[in-house]
mmCIF file of C-alpha atoms in Angstrom:
data_model
loop_
_atom_site.group_PDB
_atom_site.id
_atom_site.type_symbol
_atom_site.label_atom_id
_atom_site.label_comp_id
_atom_site.label_asym_id
_atom_site.label_seq_id
_atom_site.Cartn_x
_atom_site.Cartn_y
_atom_site.Cartn_z
ATOM 1 C CA MET A 1 117.670 228.776 158.038
ATOM 2 C CA LYS A 2 115.825 230.767 155.768
ATOM 3 C CA LYS A 3 116.675 232.358 153.286
ATOM 4 C CA LEU A 4 117.293 234.749 150.395
ATOM 5 C CA SER A 5 120.302 235.181 148.158
ATOM 6 C CA VAL A 6 121.251 238.847 148.000
ATOM 7 C CA LEU A 7 122.284 239.890 144.521
ATOM 8 C CA PHE A 8 124.433 242.958 144.252
ATOM 9 C CA LEU A 9 122.368 244.243 141.339
ATOM 10 C CA VAL A 10 119.424 244.928 143.676
ATOM 11 C CA LEU A 11 121.456 247.173 145.955
ATOM 12 C CA SER A 12 120.902 250.152 143.688
ATOM 13 C CA LEU A 13 117.169 249.850 144.272
ATOM 14 C CA VAL A 14 117.641 250.811 147.913
ATOM 15 C CA LEU A 15 118.436 254.353 146.885
ATOM 16 C CA SER A 16 116.069 254.510 143.935
ATOM 17 C CA VAL A 17 112.832 253.789 145.771
ATOM 18 C CA GLY A 18 111.119 257.096 146.346
ATOM 19 C CA SER A 19 107.954 255.942 148.060
ATOM 20 C CA LEU A 20 107.200 252.967 150.264
ATOM 21 C CA ALA A 21 104.078 250.897 150.523
ATOM 22 C CA LEU A 22 103.144 251.855 154.083
ATOM 23 C CA GLY A 23 100.086 254.070 154.098
ATOM 24 C CA GLN A 24 96.328 254.215 154.593
ATOM 25 C CA GLY A 25 96.744 252.439 157.923
ATOM 26 C CA VAL A 26 97.968 249.248 156.249
ATOM 27 C CA LEU A 27 101.185 247.309 156.821
ATOM 28 C CA LYS A 28 101.961 245.449 153.590
ATOM 29 C CA VAL A 29 103.929 242.287 154.288
ATOM 30 C CA ALA A 30 105.415 239.629 152.012
ATOM 31 C CA THR A 31 106.265 236.061 152.980
ATOM 32 C CA GLU A 32 107.001 232.742 151.302
ATOM 33 C CA ALA A 33 104.601 230.297 152.901
ATOM 34 C CA GLY A 34 106.513 227.053 152.528
ATOM 35 C CA PHE A 35 108.317 227.034 155.858
ATOM 36 C CA MET A 36 106.075 225.325 158.404
ATOM 37 C CA PRO A 37 105.651 226.071 161.297
ATOM 38 C CA PHE A 38 106.698 229.669 160.607
ATOM 39 C CA GLU A 39 104.506 230.282 157.566
ATOM 40 C CA TYR A 40 102.314 227.918 155.574
ATOM 41 C CA VAL A 41 98.995 227.782 153.739
ATOM 42 C CA ASP A 42 96.129 225.993 155.482
ATOM 43 C CA ALA A 43 95.024 223.266 153.093
ATOM 44 C CA GLU A 44 91.337 223.671 153.923
ATOM 45 C CA THR A 45 90.894 227.426 154.208
ATOM 46 C CA GLY A 46 93.820 228.832 152.230
ATOM 47 C CA ALA A 47 94.692 231.054 155.204
ATOM 48 C CA LEU A 48 98.291 231.957 155.958
ATOM 49 C CA LEU A 49 99.172 230.408 159.309
ATOM 50 C CA GLY A 50 102.268 229.972 161.462
ATOM 51 C CA PHE A 51 104.452 231.544 164.109
ATOM 52 C CA ASP A 52 105.590 234.392 161.854
ATOM 53 C CA MET A 53 102.044 235.071 160.698
ATOM 54 C CA ASP A 54 100.749 235.360 164.255
ATOM 55 C CA LEU A 55 103.699 237.527 165.231
ATOM 56 C CA ILE A 56 103.389 240.049 162.397
ATOM 57 C CA ARG A 57 99.636 240.348 162.957
ATOM 58 C CA GLU A 58 100.236 241.122 166.632
ATOM 59 C CA ILE A 59 102.865 243.687 165.619
ATOM 60 C CA GLY A 60 100.182 245.271 163.444
ATOM 61 C CA ASN A 61 97.814 245.347 166.417
ATOM 62 C CA VAL A 62 100.395 247.159 168.531
ATOM 63 C CA LEU A 63 101.018 249.683 165.757
ATOM 64 C CA GLY A 64 97.316 250.157 165.025
ATOM 65 C CA LEU A 65 97.759 248.949 161.436
ATOM 66 C CA GLU A 66 95.817 246.496 159.320
ATOM 67 C CA VAL A 67 98.201 243.759 158.195
ATOM 68 C CA GLN A 68 98.004 242.528 154.606
ATOM 69 C CA ILE A 69 100.209 239.524 153.833
ATOM 70 C CA ASP A 70 101.069 238.265 150.357
ATOM 71 C CA ASN A 71 102.578 234.857 149.689
ATOM 72 C CA ILE A 72 105.151 235.324 146.912
ATOM 73 C CA ALA A 73 108.111 233.464 145.434
ATOM 74 C CA TRP A 74 111.108 233.212 147.742
ATOM 75 C CA ASP A 75 113.627 234.779 145.395
ATOM 76 C CA GLY A 76 111.256 237.692 144.785
ATOM 77 C CA LEU A 77 111.045 238.774 148.423
ATOM 78 C CA ILE A 78 113.973 241.186 148.717
ATOM 79 C CA PRO A 79 113.517 242.696 145.219
ATOM 80 C CA ALA A 80 109.835 243.327 146.009
ATOM 81 C CA LEU A 81 110.796 245.038 149.274
ATOM 82 C CA LEU A 82 113.404 247.204 147.577
ATOM 83 C CA ASN A 83 110.935 248.148 144.854
ATOM 84 C CA GLY A 84 108.605 249.539 147.518
ATOM 85 C CA ASN A 85 105.892 246.937 146.935
ATOM 86 C CA TYR A 86 105.975 245.914 150.599
ATOM 87 C CA ASP A 87 106.808 247.521 153.912
ATOM 88 C CA CYS A 88 108.504 244.482 155.415
ATOM 89 C CA LEU A 89 109.266 240.793 154.989
ATOM 90 C CA ILE A 90 108.788 238.020 157.519
ATOM 91 C CA ALA A 91 109.645 234.522 156.319
ATOM 92 C CA GLY A 92 112.040 232.878 158.741
ATOM 93 C CA ILE A 93 114.807 235.030 157.288
ATOM 94 C CA THR A 94 118.168 234.495 158.936
ATOM 95 C CA ILE A 95 120.075 237.697 159.656
ATOM 96 C CA THR A 96 123.390 237.590 157.784
ATOM 97 C CA ASP A 97 126.012 240.195 156.948
ATOM 98 C CA GLU A 98 125.341 239.738 153.224
ATOM 99 C CA ARG A 99 121.628 240.370 153.603
ATOM 100 C CA LYS A 100 122.277 243.416 155.775
ATOM 101 C CA GLU A 101 123.995 245.013 152.786
ATOM 102 C CA ALA A 102 120.598 245.151 151.046
ATOM 103 C CA VAL A 103 118.035 245.516 153.838
ATOM 104 C CA ASP A 104 117.724 246.454 157.481
ATOM 105 C CA PHE A 105 116.654 243.867 160.033
ATOM 106 C CA SER A 106 114.619 244.180 163.183
ATOM 107 C CA GLU A 107 115.973 242.951 166.470
ATOM 108 C CA PRO A 108 116.162 239.132 166.322
ATOM 109 C CA TYR A 109 112.825 237.514 167.128
ATOM 110 C CA PHE A 110 113.739 233.813 166.893
ATOM 111 C CA GLU A 111 116.838 231.684 167.451
ATOM 112 C CA SER A 112 117.288 228.601 165.276
ATOM 113 C CA VAL A 113 119.856 226.029 164.206
ATOM 114 C CA LEU A 114 120.406 223.647 161.291
ATOM 115 C CA THR A 115 119.888 219.897 161.297
ATOM 116 C CA VAL A 116 120.290 217.019 158.844
ATOM 117 C CA VAL A 117 117.243 214.971 157.776
ATOM 118 C CA ALA A 118 117.874 211.539 156.262
ATOM 119 C CA LYS A 119 116.223 208.156 155.899
ATOM 120 C CA THR A 120 115.690 206.330 159.160
ATOM 121 C CA GLY A 121 118.488 203.849 159.760
ATOM 122 C CA GLY A 122 120.593 205.270 156.961
ATOM 123 C CA GLY A 123 123.535 206.123 159.174
ATOM 124 C CA ILE A 124 123.522 209.860 158.484
ATOM 125 C CA SER A 125 123.450 211.966 161.634
ATOM 126 C CA SER A 126 126.003 214.758 161.095
ATOM 127 C CA LEU A 127 127.577 216.934 158.432
ATOM 128 C CA ASP A 128 130.584 214.590 158.404
ATOM 129 C CA ASP A 129 128.279 211.731 157.393
ATOM 130 C CA LEU A 130 127.395 213.639 154.219
ATOM 131 C CA ALA A 131 130.804 212.885 152.656
ATOM 132 C CA GLY A 132 130.241 211.671 149.110
ATOM 133 C CA LYS A 133 126.465 212.145 149.417
ATOM 134 C CA MET A 134 123.904 214.099 147.427
ATOM 135 C CA VAL A 135 122.351 216.826 149.578
ATOM 136 C CA ALA A 136 118.917 218.362 149.008
ATOM 137 C CA VAL A 137 118.116 221.902 150.177
ATOM 138 C CA GLN A 138 115.533 224.621 149.810
ATOM 139 C CA ILE A 139 117.162 227.092 147.445
ATOM 140 C CA ASN A 140 118.904 230.124 148.935
ATOM 141 C CA THR A 141 118.438 229.101 152.550
ATOM 142 C CA THR A 142 121.262 228.836 155.046
ATOM 143 C CA GLY A 143 120.932 225.082 154.565
ATOM 144 C CA ASP A 144 121.758 225.739 150.908
ATOM 145 C CA PHE A 145 124.696 227.940 151.898
ATOM 146 C CA THR A 146 126.061 225.265 154.254
ATOM 147 C CA ALA A 147 125.679 222.481 151.699
ATOM 148 C CA SER A 148 127.284 224.666 149.024
ATOM 149 C CA ASP A 149 130.289 225.271 151.267
ATOM 150 C CA LEU A 150 130.617 221.514 151.758
ATOM 151 C CA TYR A 151 130.438 220.990 148.001
ATOM 152 C CA ASP A 152 133.033 223.682 147.305
ATOM 153 C CA ALA A 153 135.326 221.948 149.798
ATOM 154 C CA GLY A 154 134.832 218.637 148.025
ATOM 155 C CA ASP A 155 133.039 217.107 150.998
ATOM 156 C CA VAL A 156 129.725 216.228 149.317
ATOM 157 C CA LYS A 157 128.898 214.765 145.927
ATOM 158 C CA GLY A 158 126.429 217.480 144.942
ATOM 159 C CA VAL A 159 123.649 219.823 145.990
ATOM 160 C CA SER A 160 120.091 219.554 144.653
ATOM 161 C CA ARG A 161 118.096 222.759 145.124
ATOM 162 C CA PHE A 162 114.318 222.846 145.428
ATOM 163 C CA ASP A 163 111.756 225.614 145.714
ATOM 164 C CA THR A 164 110.079 224.124 148.794
ATOM 165 C CA VAL A 165 110.988 222.138 151.875
ATOM 166 C CA ALA A 166 108.471 219.447 150.913
ATOM 167 C CA ASP A 167 110.166 218.920 147.544
ATOM 168 C CA ALA A 168 113.578 218.586 149.187
ATOM 169 C CA MET A 169 112.220 216.048 151.682
ATOM 170 C CA GLN A 170 110.537 214.087 148.870
ATOM 171 C CA ALA A 171 113.863 213.861 147.047
ATOM 172 C CA VAL A 172 115.282 211.964 150.018
ATOM 173 C CA ILE A 173 112.205 209.750 150.357
ATOM 174 C CA ILE A 174 112.428 208.613 146.702
ATOM 175 C CA GLY A 175 116.209 208.241 146.800
ATOM 176 C CA ALA A 176 117.097 211.171 144.550
ATOM 177 C CA ALA A 177 119.109 212.677 147.416
ATOM 178 C CA ASP A 178 120.643 211.299 150.584
ATOM 179 C CA ALA A 179 119.817 214.029 153.073
ATOM 180 C CA VAL A 180 118.339 217.490 153.578
ATOM 181 C CA VAL A 181 120.092 220.296 155.473
ATOM 182 C CA ILE A 182 117.328 222.406 156.990
ATOM 183 C CA ASP A 183 116.307 224.417 160.053
ATOM 184 C CA LEU A 184 115.602 222.199 163.044
ATOM 185 C CA PRO A 185 112.122 223.628 163.839
ATOM 186 C CA VAL A 186 111.118 223.147 160.213
ATOM 187 C CA ALA A 187 112.367 219.552 160.215
ATOM 188 C CA GLU A 188 110.413 218.853 163.404
ATOM 189 C CA ALA A 189 107.241 220.381 161.970
ATOM 190 C CA TYR A 190 107.568 218.410 158.729
ATOM 191 C CA LEU A 191 108.059 215.104 160.527
ATOM 192 C CA GLU A 192 105.175 215.828 162.884
ATOM 193 C CA ALA A 193 102.896 216.589 159.920
ATOM 194 C CA ASN A 194 104.161 213.531 158.001
ATOM 195 C CA PRO A 195 104.556 210.782 160.615
ATOM 196 C CA SER A 196 104.694 208.034 157.998
ATOM 197 C CA ALA A 197 107.695 209.578 156.236
ATOM 198 C CA PRO A 198 110.709 207.229 156.644
ATOM 199 C CA LEU A 199 112.879 210.095 157.869
ATOM 200 C CA ASN A 200 114.497 211.344 161.028
ATOM 201 C CA HIS A 201 116.659 214.321 161.932
ATOM 202 C CA SER A 202 119.999 214.662 163.651
ATOM 203 C CA GLU A 203 121.075 216.808 166.530
ATOM 204 C CA PRO A 204 121.938 220.453 165.656
ATOM 205 C CA VAL A 205 124.803 220.693 163.164
ATOM 206 C CA SER A 206 125.545 224.441 163.165
ATOM 207 C CA ASP A 207 125.926 227.445 165.367
ATOM 208 C CA ASN A 208 122.684 229.133 166.351
ATOM 209 C CA GLU A 209 121.302 231.700 163.925
ATOM 210 C CA PHE A 210 118.699 234.408 164.319
ATOM 211 C CA TYR A 211 115.633 235.431 162.317
ATOM 212 C CA GLY A 212 114.710 239.058 161.717
ATOM 213 C CA ILE A 213 111.989 241.095 160.009
ATOM 214 C CA ALA A 214 113.428 242.767 156.901
ATOM 215 C CA VAL A 215 112.694 246.444 156.211
ATOM 216 C CA ASN A 216 113.792 248.768 153.406
ATOM 217 C CA LYS A 217 116.860 250.796 154.389
ATOM 218 C CA ASN A 218 114.902 253.952 153.503
ATOM 219 C CA ASN A 219 112.321 253.173 156.182
ATOM 220 C CA LYS A 220 114.144 253.682 159.497
ATOM 221 C CA ASP A 221 110.940 254.941 161.118
ATOM 222 C CA LEU A 222 109.128 251.666 160.449
ATOM 223 C CA LEU A 223 112.130 249.676 161.654
ATOM 224 C CA GLU A 224 112.048 251.576 164.950
ATOM 225 C CA LYS A 225 108.302 250.982 165.279
ATOM 226 C CA ILE A 226 108.633 247.257 164.619
ATOM 227 C CA ASN A 227 111.394 246.960 167.211
ATOM 228 C CA GLY A 228 109.236 248.826 169.681
ATOM 229 C CA ALA A 229 106.278 246.551 168.945
ATOM 230 C CA LEU A 230 108.432 243.449 169.437
ATOM 231 C CA ALA A 231 109.556 244.770 172.809
ATOM 232 C CA THR A 232 105.942 245.467 173.776
ATOM 233 C CA LEU A 233 104.803 241.966 172.781
ATOM 234 C CA LYS A 234 107.583 240.419 174.850
ATOM 235 C CA ALA A 235 106.858 242.637 177.856
ATOM 236 C CA GLN A 236 103.143 241.802 177.713
ATOM 237 C CA GLY A 237 103.713 238.051 177.417
ATOM 238 C CA ILE A 238 102.099 237.910 173.970
ATOM 239 C CA TYR A 239 105.309 236.765 172.294
ATOM 240 C CA ASP A 240 105.649 233.924 174.804
ATOM 241 C CA ALA A 241 102.054 232.875 174.149
ATOM 242 C CA ILE A 242 102.676 232.716 170.400
ATOM 243 C CA TYR A 243 105.875 230.749 170.968
ATOM 244 C CA GLN A 244 104.095 228.282 173.238
ATOM 245 C CA LYS A 245 101.313 227.848 170.674
ATOM 246 C CA TRP A 246 103.704 226.784 167.910
ATOM 247 C CA PHE A 247 106.674 225.259 169.762
ATOM 248 C CA GLY A 248 105.471 224.338 173.227
ATOM 249 C CA GLY A 249 105.012 220.717 172.301
ATOM 250 C CA MET A 250 108.360 220.301 170.573
#
């Protein structure tokens, strides 16, 4: 899952931010739009599309706020939130204890799991099959964390880190890596969008994990409002409609 390494040096920013971005009826949101089908850039229009994008816009509707979304570098997401540049982050961010030291998370809005993507017919279908292999990952995702743990234990040859999912997948296609460890919905979306890619994915290879919307720890009021909006969207069937739109065919 996505994402985000939490550096201890940013923790001090939580207390230093005196004003937050929320104001003038606008909810300022940051994402990293390289995680289809959760967030991606439409090649024709340049619009930000995906499950997360639809969800945060509907949250804005419930709260009566205009939603402005910026697509920024992955590693800049949490620092930008702590600096007060944004009100919240939505980017397929897995809720972890480490990340909760820096930011607050909404109630979980999506349940995911990791998978392994490798060349078709290559005989890789589990984490055990990665022994002695080179593993590609999107940097600072839970796929990266899992692969790093395998490397530290001496179970894989190495870990190649890439800024985007597409780059990690390409590394396997050209033979620079043997497999990618990535979120299952993202693997499915990539393979659906690239049917000629000589790749397939395994069954789930991890325990289920949960995505949350990240909010500055100084903004408990917004966190409460987002949780309330999520509950409203679920009660009204809007969440289910968004889910069906993006995952109903998978």
